[in-house]
Every structure is written in structure tokens, then in C-alpha cells.
Short mmCIF file of C-alpha atoms and ligand atoms in Angstrom, two decimals:
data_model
loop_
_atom_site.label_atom_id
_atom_site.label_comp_id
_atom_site.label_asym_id
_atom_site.label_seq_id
_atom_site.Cartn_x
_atom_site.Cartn_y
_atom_site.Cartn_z
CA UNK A 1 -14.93 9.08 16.98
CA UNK A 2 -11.09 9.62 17.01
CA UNK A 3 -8.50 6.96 16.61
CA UNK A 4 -4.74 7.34 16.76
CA UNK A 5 -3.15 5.26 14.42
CA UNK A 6 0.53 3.36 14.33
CA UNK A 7 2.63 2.11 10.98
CA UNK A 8 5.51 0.29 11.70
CA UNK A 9 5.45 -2.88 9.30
CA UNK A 10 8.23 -1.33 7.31
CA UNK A 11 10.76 1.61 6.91
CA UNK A 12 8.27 4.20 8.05
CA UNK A 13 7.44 4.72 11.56
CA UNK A 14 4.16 6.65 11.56
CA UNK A 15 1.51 8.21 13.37
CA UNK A 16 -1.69 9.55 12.85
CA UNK A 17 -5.14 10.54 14.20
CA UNK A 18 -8.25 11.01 12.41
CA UNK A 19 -11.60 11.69 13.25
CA UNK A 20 -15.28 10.59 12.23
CA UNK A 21 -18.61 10.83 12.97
CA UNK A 22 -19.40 7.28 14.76
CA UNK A 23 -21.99 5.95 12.05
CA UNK A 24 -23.37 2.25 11.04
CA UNK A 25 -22.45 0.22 9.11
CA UNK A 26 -23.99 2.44 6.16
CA UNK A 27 -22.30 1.84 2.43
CA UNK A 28 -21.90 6.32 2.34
CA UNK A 29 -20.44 6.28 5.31
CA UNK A 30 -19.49 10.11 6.42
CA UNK A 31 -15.42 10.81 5.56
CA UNK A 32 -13.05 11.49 8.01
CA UNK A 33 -10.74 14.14 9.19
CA UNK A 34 -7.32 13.59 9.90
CA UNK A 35 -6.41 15.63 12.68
CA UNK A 36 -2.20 15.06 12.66
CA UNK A 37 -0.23 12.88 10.21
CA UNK A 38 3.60 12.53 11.62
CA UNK A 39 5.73 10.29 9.09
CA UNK A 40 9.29 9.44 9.88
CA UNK A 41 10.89 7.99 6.83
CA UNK A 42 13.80 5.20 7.99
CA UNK A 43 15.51 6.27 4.14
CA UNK A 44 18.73 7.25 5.28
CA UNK A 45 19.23 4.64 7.35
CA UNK A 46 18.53 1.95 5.00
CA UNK A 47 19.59 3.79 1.71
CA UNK A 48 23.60 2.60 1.74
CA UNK A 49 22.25 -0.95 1.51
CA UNK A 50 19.85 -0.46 -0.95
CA UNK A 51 17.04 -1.67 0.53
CA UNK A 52 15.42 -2.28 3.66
CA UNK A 53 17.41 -3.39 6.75
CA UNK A 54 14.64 -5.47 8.93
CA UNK A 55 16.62 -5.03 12.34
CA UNK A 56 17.97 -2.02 11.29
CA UNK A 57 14.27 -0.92 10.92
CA UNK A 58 12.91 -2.70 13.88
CA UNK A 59 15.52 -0.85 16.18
CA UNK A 60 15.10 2.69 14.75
CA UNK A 61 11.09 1.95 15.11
CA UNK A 62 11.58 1.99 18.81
CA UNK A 63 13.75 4.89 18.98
CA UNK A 64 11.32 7.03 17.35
CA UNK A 65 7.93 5.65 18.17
CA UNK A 66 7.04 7.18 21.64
CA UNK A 67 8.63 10.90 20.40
CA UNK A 68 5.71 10.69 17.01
CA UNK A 69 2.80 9.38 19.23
CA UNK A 70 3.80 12.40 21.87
CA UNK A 71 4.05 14.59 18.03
CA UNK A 72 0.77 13.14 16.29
CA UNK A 73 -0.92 13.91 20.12
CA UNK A 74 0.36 17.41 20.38
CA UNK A 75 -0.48 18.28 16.60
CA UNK A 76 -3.59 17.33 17.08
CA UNK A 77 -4.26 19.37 20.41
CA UNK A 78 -5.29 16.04 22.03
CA UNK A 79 -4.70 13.90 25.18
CA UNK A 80 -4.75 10.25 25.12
CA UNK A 81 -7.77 9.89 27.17
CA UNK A 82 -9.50 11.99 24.07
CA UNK A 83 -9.45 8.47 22.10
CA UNK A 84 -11.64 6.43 20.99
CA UNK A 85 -9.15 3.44 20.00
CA UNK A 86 -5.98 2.77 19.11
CA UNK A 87 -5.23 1.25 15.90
CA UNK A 88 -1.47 -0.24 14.90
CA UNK A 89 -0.33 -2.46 11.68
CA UNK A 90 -0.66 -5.89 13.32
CA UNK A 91 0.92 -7.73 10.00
CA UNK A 92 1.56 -8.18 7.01
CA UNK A 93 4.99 -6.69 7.73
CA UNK A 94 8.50 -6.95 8.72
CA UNK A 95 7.75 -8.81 11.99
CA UNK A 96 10.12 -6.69 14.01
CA UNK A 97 8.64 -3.33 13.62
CA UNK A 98 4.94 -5.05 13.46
CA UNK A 99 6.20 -6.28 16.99
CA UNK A 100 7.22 -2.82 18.39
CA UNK A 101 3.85 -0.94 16.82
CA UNK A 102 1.58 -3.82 17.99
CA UNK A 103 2.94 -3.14 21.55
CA UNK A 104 3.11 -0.08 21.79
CA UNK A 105 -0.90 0.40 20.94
CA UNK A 106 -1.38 -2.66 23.43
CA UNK A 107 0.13 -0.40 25.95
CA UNK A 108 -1.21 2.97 25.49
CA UNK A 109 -4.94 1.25 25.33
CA UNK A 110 -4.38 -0.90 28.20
CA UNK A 111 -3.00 1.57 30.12
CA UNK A 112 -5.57 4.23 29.36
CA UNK A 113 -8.41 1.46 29.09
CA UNK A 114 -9.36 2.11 25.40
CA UNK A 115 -10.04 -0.49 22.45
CA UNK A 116 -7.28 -2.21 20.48
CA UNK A 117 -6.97 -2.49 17.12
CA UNK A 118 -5.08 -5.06 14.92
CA UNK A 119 -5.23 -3.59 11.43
CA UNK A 120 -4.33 -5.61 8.56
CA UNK A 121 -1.50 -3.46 6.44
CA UNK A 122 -2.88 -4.21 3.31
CA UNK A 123 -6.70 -3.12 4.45
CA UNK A 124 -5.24 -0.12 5.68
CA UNK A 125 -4.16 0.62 1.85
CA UNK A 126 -7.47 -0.96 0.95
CA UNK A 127 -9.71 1.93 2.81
CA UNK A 128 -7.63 4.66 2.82
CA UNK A 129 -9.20 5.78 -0.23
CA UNK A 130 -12.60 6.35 1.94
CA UNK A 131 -10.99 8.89 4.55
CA UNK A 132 -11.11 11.44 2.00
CA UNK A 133 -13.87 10.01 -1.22
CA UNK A 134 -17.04 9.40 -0.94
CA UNK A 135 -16.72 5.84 -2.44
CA UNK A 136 -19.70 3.51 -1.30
CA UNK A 137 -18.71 -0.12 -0.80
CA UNK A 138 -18.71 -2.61 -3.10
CA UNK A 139 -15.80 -1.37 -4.83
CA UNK A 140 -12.80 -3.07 -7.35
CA UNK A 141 -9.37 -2.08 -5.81
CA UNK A 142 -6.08 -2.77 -7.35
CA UNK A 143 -3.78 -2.94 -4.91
CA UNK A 144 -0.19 -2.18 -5.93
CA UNK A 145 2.69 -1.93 -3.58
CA UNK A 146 6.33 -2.82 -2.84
CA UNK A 147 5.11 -6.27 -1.89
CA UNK A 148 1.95 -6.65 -3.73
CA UNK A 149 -0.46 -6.51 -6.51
CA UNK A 150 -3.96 -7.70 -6.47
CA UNK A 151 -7.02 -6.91 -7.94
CA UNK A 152 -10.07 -7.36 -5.22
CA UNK A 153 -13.51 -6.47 -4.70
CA UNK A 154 -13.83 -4.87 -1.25
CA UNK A 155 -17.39 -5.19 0.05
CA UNK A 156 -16.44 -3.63 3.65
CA UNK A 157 -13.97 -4.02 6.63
CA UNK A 158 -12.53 -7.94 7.00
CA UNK A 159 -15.03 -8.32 3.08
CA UNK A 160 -12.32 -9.20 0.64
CA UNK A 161 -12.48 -11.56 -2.45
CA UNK A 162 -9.43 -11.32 -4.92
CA UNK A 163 -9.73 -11.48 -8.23
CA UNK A 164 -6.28 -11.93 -9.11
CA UNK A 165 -2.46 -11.62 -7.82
CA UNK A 166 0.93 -11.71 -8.91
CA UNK A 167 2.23 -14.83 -9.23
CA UNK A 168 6.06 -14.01 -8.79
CA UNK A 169 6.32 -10.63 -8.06
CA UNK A 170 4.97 -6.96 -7.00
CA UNK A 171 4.89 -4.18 -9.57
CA UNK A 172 6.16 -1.92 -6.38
CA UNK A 173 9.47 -4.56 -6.37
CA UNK A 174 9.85 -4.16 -10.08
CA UNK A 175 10.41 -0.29 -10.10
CA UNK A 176 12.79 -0.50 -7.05
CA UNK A 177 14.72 -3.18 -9.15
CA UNK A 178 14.83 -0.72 -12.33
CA UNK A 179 15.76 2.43 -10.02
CA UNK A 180 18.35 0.30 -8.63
CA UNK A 181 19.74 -1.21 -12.07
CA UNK A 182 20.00 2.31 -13.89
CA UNK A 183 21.30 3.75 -10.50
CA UNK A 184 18.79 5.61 -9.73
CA UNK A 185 18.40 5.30 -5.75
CA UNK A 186 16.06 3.71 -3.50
CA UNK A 187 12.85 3.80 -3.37
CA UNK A 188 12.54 3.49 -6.76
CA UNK A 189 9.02 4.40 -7.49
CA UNK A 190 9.37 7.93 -7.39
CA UNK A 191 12.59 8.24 -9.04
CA UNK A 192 11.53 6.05 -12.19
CA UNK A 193 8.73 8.69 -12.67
CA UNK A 194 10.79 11.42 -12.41
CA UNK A 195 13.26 9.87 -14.97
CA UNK A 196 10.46 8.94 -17.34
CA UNK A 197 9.79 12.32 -17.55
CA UNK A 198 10.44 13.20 -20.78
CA UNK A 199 11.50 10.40 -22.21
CA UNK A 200 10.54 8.08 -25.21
CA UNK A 201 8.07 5.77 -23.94
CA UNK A 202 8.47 3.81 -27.29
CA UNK A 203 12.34 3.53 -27.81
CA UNK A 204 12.33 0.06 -25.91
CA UNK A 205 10.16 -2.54 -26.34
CA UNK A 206 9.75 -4.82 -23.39
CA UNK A 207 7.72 -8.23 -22.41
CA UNK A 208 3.99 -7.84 -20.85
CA UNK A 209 3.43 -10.44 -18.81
CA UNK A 210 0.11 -11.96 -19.08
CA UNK A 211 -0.98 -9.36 -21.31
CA UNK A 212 -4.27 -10.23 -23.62
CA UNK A 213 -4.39 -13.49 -21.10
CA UNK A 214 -7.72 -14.44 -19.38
CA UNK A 215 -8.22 -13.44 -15.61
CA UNK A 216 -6.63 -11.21 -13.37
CA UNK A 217 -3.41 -12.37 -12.27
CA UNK A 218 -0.36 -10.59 -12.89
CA UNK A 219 3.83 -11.26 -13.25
CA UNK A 220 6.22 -9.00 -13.02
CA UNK A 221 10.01 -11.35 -13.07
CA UNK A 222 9.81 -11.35 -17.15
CA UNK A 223 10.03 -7.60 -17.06
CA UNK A 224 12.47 -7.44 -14.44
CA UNK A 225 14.82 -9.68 -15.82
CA UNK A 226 13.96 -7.84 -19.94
CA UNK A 227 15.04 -4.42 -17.98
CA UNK A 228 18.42 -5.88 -16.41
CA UNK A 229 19.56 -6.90 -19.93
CA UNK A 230 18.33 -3.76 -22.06
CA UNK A 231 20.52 -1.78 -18.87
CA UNK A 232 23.66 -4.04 -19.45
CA UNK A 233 23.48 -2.57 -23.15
CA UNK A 234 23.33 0.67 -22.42
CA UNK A 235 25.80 3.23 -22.66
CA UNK A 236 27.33 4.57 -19.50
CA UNK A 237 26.37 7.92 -18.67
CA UNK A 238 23.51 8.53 -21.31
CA UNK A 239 21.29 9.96 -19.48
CA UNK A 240 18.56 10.51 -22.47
CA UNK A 241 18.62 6.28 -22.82
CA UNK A 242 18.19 6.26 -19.10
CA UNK A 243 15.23 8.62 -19.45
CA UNK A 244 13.80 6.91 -22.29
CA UNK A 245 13.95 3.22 -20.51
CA UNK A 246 12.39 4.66 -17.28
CA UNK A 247 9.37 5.82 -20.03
CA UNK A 248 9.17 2.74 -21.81
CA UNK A 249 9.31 0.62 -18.50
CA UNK A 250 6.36 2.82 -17.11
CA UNK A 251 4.57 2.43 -20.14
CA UNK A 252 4.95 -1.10 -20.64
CA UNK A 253 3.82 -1.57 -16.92
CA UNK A 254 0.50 0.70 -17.72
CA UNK A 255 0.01 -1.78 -20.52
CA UNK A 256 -0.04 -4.44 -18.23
CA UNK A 257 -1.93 -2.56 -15.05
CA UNK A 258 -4.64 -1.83 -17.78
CA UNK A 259 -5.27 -5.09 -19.43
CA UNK A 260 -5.57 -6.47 -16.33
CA UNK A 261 -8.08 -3.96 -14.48
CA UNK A 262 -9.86 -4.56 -17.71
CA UNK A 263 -10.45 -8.20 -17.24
CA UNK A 264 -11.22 -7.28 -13.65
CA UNK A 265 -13.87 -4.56 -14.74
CA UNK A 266 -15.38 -6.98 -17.24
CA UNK A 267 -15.51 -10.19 -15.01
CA UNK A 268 -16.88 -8.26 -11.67
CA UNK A 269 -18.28 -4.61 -12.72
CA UNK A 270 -18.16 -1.86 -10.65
CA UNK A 271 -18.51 1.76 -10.80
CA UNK A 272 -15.55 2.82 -9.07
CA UNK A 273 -12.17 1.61 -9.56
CA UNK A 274 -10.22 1.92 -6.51
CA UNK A 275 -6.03 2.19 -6.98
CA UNK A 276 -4.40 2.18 -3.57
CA UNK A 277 -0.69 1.60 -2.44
CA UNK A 278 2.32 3.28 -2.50
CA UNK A 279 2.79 2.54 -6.57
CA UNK A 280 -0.78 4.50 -6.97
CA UNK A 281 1.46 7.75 -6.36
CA UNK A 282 2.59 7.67 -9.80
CA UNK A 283 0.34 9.81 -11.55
CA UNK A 284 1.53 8.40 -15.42
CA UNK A 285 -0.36 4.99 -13.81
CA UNK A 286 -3.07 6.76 -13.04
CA UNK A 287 -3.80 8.21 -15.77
CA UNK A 288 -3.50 4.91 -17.53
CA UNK A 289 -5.87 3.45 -15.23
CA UNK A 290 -8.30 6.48 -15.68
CA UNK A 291 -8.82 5.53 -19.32
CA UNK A 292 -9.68 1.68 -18.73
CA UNK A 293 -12.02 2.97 -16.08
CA UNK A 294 -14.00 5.04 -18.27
CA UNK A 295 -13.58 3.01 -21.26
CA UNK A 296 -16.03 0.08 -18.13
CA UNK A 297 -17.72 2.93 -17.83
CA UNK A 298 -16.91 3.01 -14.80
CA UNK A 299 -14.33 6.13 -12.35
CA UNK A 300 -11.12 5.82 -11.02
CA UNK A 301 -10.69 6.98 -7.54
CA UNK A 302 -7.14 7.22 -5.65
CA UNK A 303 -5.85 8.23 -2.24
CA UNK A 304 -4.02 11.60 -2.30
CA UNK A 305 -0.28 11.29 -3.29
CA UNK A 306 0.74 11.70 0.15
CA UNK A 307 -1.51 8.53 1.50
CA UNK A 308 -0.66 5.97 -0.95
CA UNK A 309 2.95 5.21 0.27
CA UNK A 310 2.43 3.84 4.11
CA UNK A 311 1.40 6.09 6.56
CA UNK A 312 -0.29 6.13 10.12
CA UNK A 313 -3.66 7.93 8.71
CA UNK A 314 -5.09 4.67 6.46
CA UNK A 315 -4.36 2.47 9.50
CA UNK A 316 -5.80 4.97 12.12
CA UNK A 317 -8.90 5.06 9.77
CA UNK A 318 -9.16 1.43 8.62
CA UNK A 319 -9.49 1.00 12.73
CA UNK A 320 -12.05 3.74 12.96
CA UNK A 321 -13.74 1.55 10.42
CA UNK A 322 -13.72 -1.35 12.33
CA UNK A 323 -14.28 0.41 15.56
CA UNK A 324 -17.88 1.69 14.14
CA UNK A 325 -18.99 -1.43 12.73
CA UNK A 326 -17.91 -2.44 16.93
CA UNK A 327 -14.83 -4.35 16.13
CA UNK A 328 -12.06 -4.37 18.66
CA UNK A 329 -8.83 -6.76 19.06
CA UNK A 330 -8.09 -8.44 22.01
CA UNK A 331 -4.85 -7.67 24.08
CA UNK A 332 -3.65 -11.55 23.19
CA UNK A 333 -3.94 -10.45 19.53
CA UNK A 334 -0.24 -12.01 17.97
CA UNK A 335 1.32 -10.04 15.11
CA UNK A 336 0.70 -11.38 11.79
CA UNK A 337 3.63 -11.63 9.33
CA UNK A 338 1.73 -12.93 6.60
CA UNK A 339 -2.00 -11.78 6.66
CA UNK A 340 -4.24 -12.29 3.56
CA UNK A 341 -7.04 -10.12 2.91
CA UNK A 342 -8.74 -12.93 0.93
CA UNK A 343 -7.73 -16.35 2.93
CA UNK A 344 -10.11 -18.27 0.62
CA UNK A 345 -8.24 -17.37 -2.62
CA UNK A 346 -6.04 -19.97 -3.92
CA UNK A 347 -2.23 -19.87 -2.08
CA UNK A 348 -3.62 -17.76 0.40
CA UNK A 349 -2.27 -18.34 4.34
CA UNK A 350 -5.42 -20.36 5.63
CA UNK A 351 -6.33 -18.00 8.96
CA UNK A 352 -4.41 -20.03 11.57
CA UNK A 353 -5.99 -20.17 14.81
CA UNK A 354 -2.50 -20.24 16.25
CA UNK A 355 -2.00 -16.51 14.90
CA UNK A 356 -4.39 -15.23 17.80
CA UNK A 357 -3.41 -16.82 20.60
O1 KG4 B 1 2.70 0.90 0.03
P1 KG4 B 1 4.15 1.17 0.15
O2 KG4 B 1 4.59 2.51 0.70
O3 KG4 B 1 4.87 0.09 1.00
C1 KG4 B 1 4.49 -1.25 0.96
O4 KG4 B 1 3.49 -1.61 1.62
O5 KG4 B 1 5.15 -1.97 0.18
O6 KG4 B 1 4.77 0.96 -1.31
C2 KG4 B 1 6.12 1.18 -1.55
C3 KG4 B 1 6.36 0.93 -3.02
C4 KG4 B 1 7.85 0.97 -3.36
O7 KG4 B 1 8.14 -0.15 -4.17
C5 KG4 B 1 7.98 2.27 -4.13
O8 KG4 B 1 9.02 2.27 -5.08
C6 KG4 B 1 6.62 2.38 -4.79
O9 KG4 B 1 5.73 1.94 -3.80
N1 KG4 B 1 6.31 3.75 -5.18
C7 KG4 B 1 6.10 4.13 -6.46
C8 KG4 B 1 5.92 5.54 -6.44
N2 KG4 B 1 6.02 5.96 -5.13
C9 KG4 B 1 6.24 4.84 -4.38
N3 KG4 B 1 6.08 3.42 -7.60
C10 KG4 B 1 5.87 4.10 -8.74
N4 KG4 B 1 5.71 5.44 -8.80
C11 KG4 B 1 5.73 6.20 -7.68
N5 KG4 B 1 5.59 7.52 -7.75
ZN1 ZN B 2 2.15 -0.47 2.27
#
């Protein structure tokens, strides 16, 4: 079973294909293959104004789309009548370049009369971790990104229940906002880590939110807002203070990641500890998270590097997960810009039969 696969819900337009053997609905179900993996990163475009531009993005989603589908096709020595479906981000997302992946896929499977899938962004993240590990549903995932962080068990495609959330903002958000405060660049994730290197994790001490608390949700603003005023005391130019605040901030944040999965281990146990999202790169945070794991008895388990900042391959396989189970979208499907995994959970959008038309 091969589906091609479409990102555009942010500042990466991407493509992918991957390939599986069509199975049930089994909990082992056999990994996939990814057969191309094109990524074109919007950073340079959006970089000058420090964050992401949503037209900006929309428009250079369009330019570029058609070119990495013709790329992702070629790489993987395929034609488009070699598909089994085509997948695209159909929300949460900047609702611009949702709009220009979720017809583009409408298009190429009308046109070559193949299924459609509307993947949920956030599921994506949530099953990328199964392309590549043998990890058997049910499974606890934190999910940690630039505009999330929940803790939920997964129990299979559309099979969410969350456990917790932030309740002001994501831990993904909070690094950009320290990259960006110390001058750092953007995105901030990576370039945190590679300041922290090195540094004093214990020079600074900084709030926890919700550290020690009961229950799994988490709050970030505290530590934001702690990490604006420690920068507007430091020295200009001193790069060892920089180094040591990126360390401390890291740490503190592993404090709070920890505690939290913790809870989360204790109040739903599970063997496997899933992280997933483009803050699950950061390999200080893993190893945090490794130690609660065990401590549950219990193993953490990560996408590569590569696939936990957004790419085509976890959508193209989150719709080859659907597509087994013999899921399919319809062409009236309506992009999503707010799409809960968990609609029950409290705050949660309620699923809106005016979404799907
Ligand atoms: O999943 P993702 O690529 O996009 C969203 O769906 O939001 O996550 C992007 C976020 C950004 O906030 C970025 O700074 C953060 O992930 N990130 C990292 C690292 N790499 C990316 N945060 C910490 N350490 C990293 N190595
Ligand atoms: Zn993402």
C-alpha cells in the first residue's frame, strides 16, 4: 500500500511517500517504508520577521507544491497511478496553506480516481513514531510542538483521550520566545540546544509551572515571562551567560516535561512512552524523558530527529493508517483550522458538523 503524503499547515511545504504492507487493523501492525521524503523549509522567507508570515506562507506553498509532488514522485521511481491514496494536512494549521495542500490532494485523487485523505496535523505527529518502531497501540504520547503540548493515550487512528494540555501556552512557543529574546534566530528549538551546550544548567533558577501539582496539564507563560526578565539583566555580549540560560531554561523545562509524564505514567500506565513533535528533536529532552520512563518502568520511544519537526512522511503514513483500517475522506471534506484529537476533553472544539460540509 503506498500513499503520497502533503504538509502544508505551516512554513514547510512537504512531500512524501511511504509504503506498507496493507494489514488489519492488528495492534503490531507491519512498519513502513518511506520511499521519498522532499522538505522545503519556508525559513528564509519568514526569518526577517521573526516568525511565521501566514500569507507569506500560503503563497510560497503554491509556488512550490506541484515542483515537490513531481520531486517526491520521481525520487521514488513512481507514477501517480502507482498510489494507493493521497493523504494532505486537512487542519490544524495556518488555514491558507491547509487550503492549498487540501486541494491539491483533492485534485491529484480526483483526477487519477484514488482515495482522499484528510489527516489531522497533530495525528500525523501522533503516529509517526509507528512508521519506523514497532510500538503496539495503546500507547501514552506527549505531544510537544510549536503550538502544542499534551499528554494522550492513543489507542489507534481517530482513538484519542488527553490526559492533559497546556493551559496558556506550547513548550515549542516557549523556546522560539527564548531564541528570540537572547537573539538567537528563529526557529528557536534547535538553536537553544545548541546554545545549552555547554552551559551551566544550574546558574539560573527559573519557575516550573505546575510542577509537584496533580494531573497532567501543563503552562508555559510563567517561564516565558521569568526568561524575558533574567535576559533584560544580562550583560550584552556574554556569550557564556547566554549559554548558561539556554542550559538552565532546558533544564528547567525537563523538570517540568518529567513531572508531568510522571503523573501521566502513574494515572494511565503504559509500557511505552511515546514523545512526538518537532520539540522531541531535542535530544537533552529526551533523555530527560528516558529516565521518568524507566523510573514507570516503562520505554521511551521517539520519531527519528528528522521526523519530529513537520514533514510529508507522518502525514503520508498517518493516511496509510487510516487507509488500512478503510478510511477515506470525501472530496467535500472542508479544511479544519482548529481540529482536536480529543473533542471530548474539556475546551476542546466540539466536532462541528459544519466543518464537513
Ligand atoms: O512540530 P513542529 O515542526 O511544528 C508544529 O506543528 O508546531 O514544531 C516546531 C517547534 C518549534 O517551536 C521549534 O522551535 C521546536 O519545534 N523545535 C525544537 C527543536 N527542534 C524544533 N525545540 C527544542 N529543541 C529542538 N531541537
Ligand atoms: Zn507539527
Amino acid at each position: 500500500m503506498r500513499v503520497l503524503g502533503i504538509e502544508t499547515s505551516c512554513d514547510e511545504t512537504a512531500v512524501a511517500i511511504v509504503d506498507a504492507p496493507a494489514g488489519g487493523a492488528t495492534p503490531h501492525a507491519p512498519l513502513g517504508t518511506l520511499l521519498s521524503n522532499v522538505v522545503y523549509s519556508q525559513m528564509t522567507e519568514h526569518r526577517r520577521f521573526g516568525g511565521v508570515v501566514p500569507e507569506i506562507a500560503a503563497r510560497a506553498h503554491l509556488e512550490r507544491l506541484d515542483g515537490l509532488v513531481a520531486e517526491a514522485l520521481a525520487e521514488a521511481k513512481l507514477g501517480l497511478a502507482d498510489l494507493d491514496g493521497i493523504a494532505a494536512t486537512g487542519g490544524p494549521g495556518l488555514i491558507g496553506g491547509v487550503m492549498v495542500g487540501v486541494m491539491t490532494a483533492k485534485a491529484l485523487a480526483f483526477a487519477h480516481d484514488k482515495p482522499f485523505l484528510a489527516v489531522n496535523h497533530l495525528e500525523g505527529h501522533a503516529l509517526s513514531v509507528r512508521l519506523t518502531e514497532n510500538v503496539a497501540f495503546p500507547y501514552l504520547l506527549l505531544l510537544v510542538s510549536g503550538g502544542h503540548c499534551q499528554l494522550l493515550t492513543v489507542r489507534g487512528p481517530g482513538d484519542f483521550t488527553r490526559l492533559g494540555t497546556t493551559i496558556d501556552d506550547a513548550v515549542g512557543e516557549c523556546f522560539d520566545k527564548t531564541a528570540k529574546l537572547l537573539g538567537l534566530g528563529f526557529p528557536g528549538g534547535p538553536a537553544v540546544e545548541r546554545a545549552a551546550k555547554g552551559g551551566d544548567p544550574h546558574r539560573f533558577t527559573l519557575p516550573r509551572p505546575m510542577w509537584k501539582k496533580p494531573g497532567c496539564d501543563f503552562s508555559f507563560s510563567g517561564l516565558k515571562t521569568a526568561v524575558r526578565q533574567t535576559v533584560e539583566k544580562l550583560p550584552a555580549g556574554d556569550a557564556a551567560a547566554i549559554s548558561d540560560l539556554c542550559a538552565s531554561f532546558q533544564r528547567t523545562v525537563g523538570d517540568v516535561l518529567a513531572d508531568r509524564c510522571s503523573n501521566a505514567l502513574a494515572l494511565a500506565p503504559s509500557p511505552t512512552l511515546v514523545v512526538a513533535g518537532g520539540v522531541a528533536a531535542n535530544l537533552y529532552l529526551r533523555s530527560r524523558l528516558e529516565e521518568v520512563a524507566a523510573r514507570h518502568g516503562a520505554k521511551l520511544v521517539a520519531p527519528p530527529v528528522k521526523l519530529c519537526t513537520d514533514n510529508g512522511a507522518m502525514i503520508a503514513w498517518a493516511g496509510l493508517e487510516r487507509l488500512r483500517l478503510g478510511q477515506s475522506d470525501g472530496l467535500d471534506f472542508r479544511p479544519r483550522p482548529r481540529w482536536p484529537l480529543d473533542p471530548t476533553a474539556p475546551g476542546a472544539v466540539a466536532p462541528n458538523s459544519a466543518d464537513r460540509v
